[in-house]
Amino acid sequence: MREMIADFLTHTLQRIHQDAAQALADTPGAEGVIVHPVLITPTGQVPLEPMAFARAPEASRG
């Protein structure tokens, strides 16, 4: 059971990171994005803590 929960949480975090990366790709001028994840259960929705993702700094400038 613990392994199943751990796999679920790992997959969920991977998906959140993918969504954040896509949001950053879709908004080239943005410095970052805030993702508001919601866990959907058979009995309703559970809002999770918002997560902020900043754009990586440029590797070299001038």
CSV table of N, CA and C in Angstrom, one decimal:
chain,number,residue,atom,x,y,z
A,1,MET,N,0.8,-1.2,0.0
A,1,MET,CA,0.0,0.0,0.0
A,1,MET,C,0.9,1.3,0.0
A,2,ARG,N,1.9,1.3,0.8
A,2,ARG,CA,2.8,2.4,0.9
A,2,ARG,C,3.5,2.7,-0.5
A,3,GLU,N,3.9,1.6,-1.1
A,3,GLU,CA,4.5,1.8,-2.4
A,3,GLU,C,3.5,2.4,-3.5
A,4,MET,N,2.3,2.0,-3.4
A,4,MET,CA,1.3,2.5,-4.3
A,4,MET,C,1.0,4.0,-4.1
A,5,ILE,N,1.0,4.4,-2.8
A,5,ILE,CA,0.8,5.8,-2.5
A,5,ILE,C,2.1,6.6,-2.9
A,6,ALA,N,3.2,6.0,-2.7
A,6,ALA,CA,4.5,6.7,-3.1
A,6,ALA,C,4.5,6.9,-4.6
A,7,ASP,N,4.1,5.9,-5.3
A,7,ASP,CA,4.1,6.0,-6.8
A,7,ASP,C,3.1,7.0,-7.2
A,8,PHE,N,2.0,7.1,-6.6
A,8,PHE,CA,1.0,8.1,-7.0
A,8,PHE,C,1.5,9.5,-6.7
A,9,LEU,N,2.1,9.7,-5.5
A,9,LEU,CA,2.6,11.0,-5.2
A,9,LEU,C,3.8,11.4,-6.2
A,10,THR,N,4.6,10.5,-6.5
A,10,THR,CA,5.7,10.7,-7.4
A,10,THR,C,5.2,11.1,-8.8
A,11,HIS,N,4.2,10.4,-9.3
A,11,HIS,CA,3.6,10.7,-10.6
A,11,HIS,C,2.9,12.1,-10.5
A,12,THR,N,2.2,12.4,-9.4
A,12,THR,CA,1.6,13.6,-9.3
A,12,THR,C,2.5,14.8,-9.3
A,13,LEU,N,3.6,14.7,-8.6
A,13,LEU,CA,4.7,15.7,-8.6
A,13,LEU,C,5.3,15.9,-10.0
A,14,GLN,N,5.6,14.8,-10.7
A,14,GLN,CA,6.1,14.9,-12.0
A,14,GLN,C,5.2,15.6,-12.9
A,15,ARG,N,3.9,15.3,-12.8
A,15,ARG,CA,2.9,16.0,-13.6
A,15,ARG,C,2.8,17.5,-13.3
A,16,ILE,N,2.9,17.9,-12.1
A,16,ILE,CA,2.9,19.3,-11.7
A,16,ILE,C,4.1,20.0,-12.3
A,17,HIS,N,5.3,19.3,-12.2
A,17,HIS,CA,6.5,19.9,-12.8
A,17,HIS,C,6.4,20.0,-14.3
A,18,GLN,N,5.8,19.0,-15.0
A,18,GLN,CA,5.6,19.1,-16.4
A,18,GLN,C,4.6,20.2,-16.8
A,19,ASP,N,3.5,20.4,-16.0
A,19,ASP,CA,2.6,21.5,-16.3
A,19,ASP,C,3.2,22.8,-16.1
A,20,ALA,N,4.1,23.0,-15.1
A,20,ALA,CA,4.8,24.2,-14.9
A,20,ALA,C,5.7,24.5,-16.0
A,21,ALA,N,6.5,23.5,-16.4
A,21,ALA,CA,7.4,23.7,-17.5
A,21,ALA,C,6.7,24.1,-18.8
A,22,GLN,N,5.5,23.5,-19.1
A,22,GLN,CA,4.7,23.9,-20.2
A,22,GLN,C,4.2,25.3,-20.1
A,23,ALA,N,3.7,25.7,-18.9
A,23,ALA,CA,3.3,27.0,-18.7
A,23,ALA,C,4.4,28.0,-19.0
A,24,LEU,N,5.6,27.7,-18.5
A,24,LEU,CA,6.7,28.6,-18.8
A,24,LEU,C,7.0,28.7,-20.2
A,25,ALA,N,6.9,27.6,-20.9
A,25,ALA,CA,7.2,27.6,-22.4
A,25,ALA,C,6.1,28.4,-23.1
A,26,ASP,N,4.9,28.3,-22.6
A,26,ASP,CA,3.8,29.0,-23.3
A,26,ASP,C,3.8,30.5,-23.0
A,27,THR,N,4.6,31.0,-22.0
A,27,THR,CA,4.6,32.4,-21.7
A,27,THR,C,6.1,32.9,-21.6
A,28,PRO,N,6.7,33.1,-22.8
A,28,PRO,CA,8.1,33.4,-22.8
A,28,PRO,C,8.5,34.6,-22.0
A,29,GLY,N,7.7,35.6,-21.8
A,29,GLY,CA,8.1,36.8,-21.1
A,29,GLY,C,8.0,36.7,-19.6
A,30,ALA,N,7.3,35.6,-19.1
A,30,ALA,CA,7.1,35.5,-17.7
A,30,ALA,C,8.3,35.1,-16.9
A,31,GLU,N,8.5,35.6,-15.7
A,31,GLU,CA,9.6,35.2,-14.9
A,31,GLU,C,9.4,33.9,-14.1
A,32,GLY,N,8.1,33.5,-14.0
A,32,GLY,CA,7.7,32.3,-13.3
A,32,GLY,C,6.2,32.1,-13.4
A,33,VAL,N,5.8,31.0,-12.9
A,33,VAL,CA,4.4,30.6,-12.8
A,33,VAL,C,4.0,30.1,-11.5
A,34,ILE,N,2.8,30.2,-11.1
A,34,ILE,CA,2.2,29.6,-9.9
A,34,ILE,C,1.2,28.5,-10.3
A,35,VAL,N,1.4,27.3,-9.8
A,35,VAL,CA,0.5,26.2,-10.1
A,35,VAL,C,-0.4,26.0,-8.9
A,36,HIS,N,-1.7,25.9,-9.1
A,36,HIS,CA,-2.6,25.6,-8.0
A,36,HIS,C,-3.2,24.2,-8.2
A,37,PRO,N,-2.5,23.2,-7.7
A,37,PRO,CA,-2.9,21.8,-7.9
A,37,PRO,C,-4.2,21.5,-7.1
A,38,VAL,N,-5.0,20.6,-7.6
A,38,VAL,CA,-6.2,20.2,-6.9
A,38,VAL,C,-6.3,18.6,-7.1
A,39,LEU,N,-6.4,18.0,-5.9
A,39,LEU,CA,-6.5,16.5,-5.9
A,39,LEU,C,-8.0,16.2,-6.0
A,40,ILE,N,-8.3,15.4,-7.1
A,40,ILE,CA,-9.7,15.0,-7.3
A,40,ILE,C,-9.9,13.6,-6.7
A,41,THR,N,-10.9,13.5,-5.8
A,41,THR,CA,-11.1,12.2,-5.2
A,41,THR,C,-12.6,11.8,-5.5
A,42,PRO,N,-12.9,10.5,-5.2
A,42,PRO,CA,-14.3,10.1,-5.5
A,42,PRO,C,-15.4,11.0,-4.6
A,43,THR,N,-14.9,11.5,-3.5
A,43,THR,CA,-15.8,12.3,-2.7
A,43,THR,C,-15.7,13.8,-2.9
A,44,GLY,N,-14.8,14.3,-3.7
A,44,GLY,CA,-14.8,15.7,-3.9
A,44,GLY,C,-13.4,16.2,-4.3
A,45,GLN,N,-13.1,17.4,-4.2
A,45,GLN,CA,-11.8,18.0,-4.6
A,45,GLN,C,-11.1,18.5,-3.3
A,46,VAL,N,-9.8,18.4,-3.3
A,46,VAL,CA,-9.0,18.8,-2.2
A,46,VAL,C,-7.9,19.8,-2.8
A,47,PRO,N,-8.0,21.1,-2.6
A,47,PRO,CA,-7.0,22.0,-3.1
A,47,PRO,C,-5.7,21.8,-2.3
A,48,LEU,N,-4.6,21.7,-3.0
A,48,LEU,CA,-3.3,21.6,-2.4
A,48,LEU,C,-2.6,23.0,-2.4
A,49,GLU,N,-1.5,23.1,-1.7
A,49,GLU,CA,-0.8,24.3,-1.6
A,49,GLU,C,-0.3,24.8,-3.0
A,50,PRO,N,-0.4,26.1,-3.3
A,50,PRO,CA,0.1,26.5,-4.6
A,50,PRO,C,1.6,26.4,-4.6
A,51,MET,N,2.1,26.1,-5.8
A,51,MET,CA,3.6,25.9,-6.0
A,51,MET,C,4.1,26.9,-7.0
A,52,ALA,N,5.2,27.7,-6.6
A,52,ALA,CA,5.8,28.6,-7.5
A,52,ALA,C,7.0,28.0,-8.2
A,53,PHE,N,7.1,28.3,-9.5
A,53,PHE,CA,8.2,27.9,-10.3
A,53,PHE,C,8.8,29.1,-11.1
A,54,ALA,N,10.1,29.3,-10.8
A,54,ALA,CA,10.7,30.4,-11.5
A,54,ALA,C,11.5,29.9,-12.7
A,55,ARG,N,11.5,30.8,-13.7
A,55,ARG,CA,12.3,30.5,-14.9
A,55,ARG,C,13.8,30.5,-14.5
A,56,ALA,N,14.5,29.5,-15.1
A,56,ALA,CA,15.9,29.4,-14.8
A,56,ALA,C,16.6,30.6,-15.4
A,57,PRO,N,17.6,31.1,-14.7
A,57,PRO,CA,18.4,32.3,-15.2
A,57,PRO,C,19.2,31.9,-16.5
A,58,GLU,N,19.4,32.9,-17.3
A,58,GLU,CA,20.2,32.6,-18.5
A,58,GLU,C,21.5,32.1,-18.2
A,59,ALA,N,22.1,31.2,-19.0
A,59,ALA,CA,23.4,30.6,-18.7
A,59,ALA,C,24.5,31.6,-18.9
A,60,SER,N,24.4,32.5,-19.9
A,60,SER,CA,25.4,33.5,-20.0
A,60,SER,C,24.7,34.8,-20.5
A,61,ARG,N,25.2,35.9,-20.0
A,61,ARG,CA,24.6,37.2,-20.5
A,61,ARG,C,25.8,38.1,-20.9
A,62,GLY,N,25.8,38.3,-22.2
A,62,GLY,CA,26.7,39.3,-22.8
A,62,GLY,C,28.1,38.9,-22.7
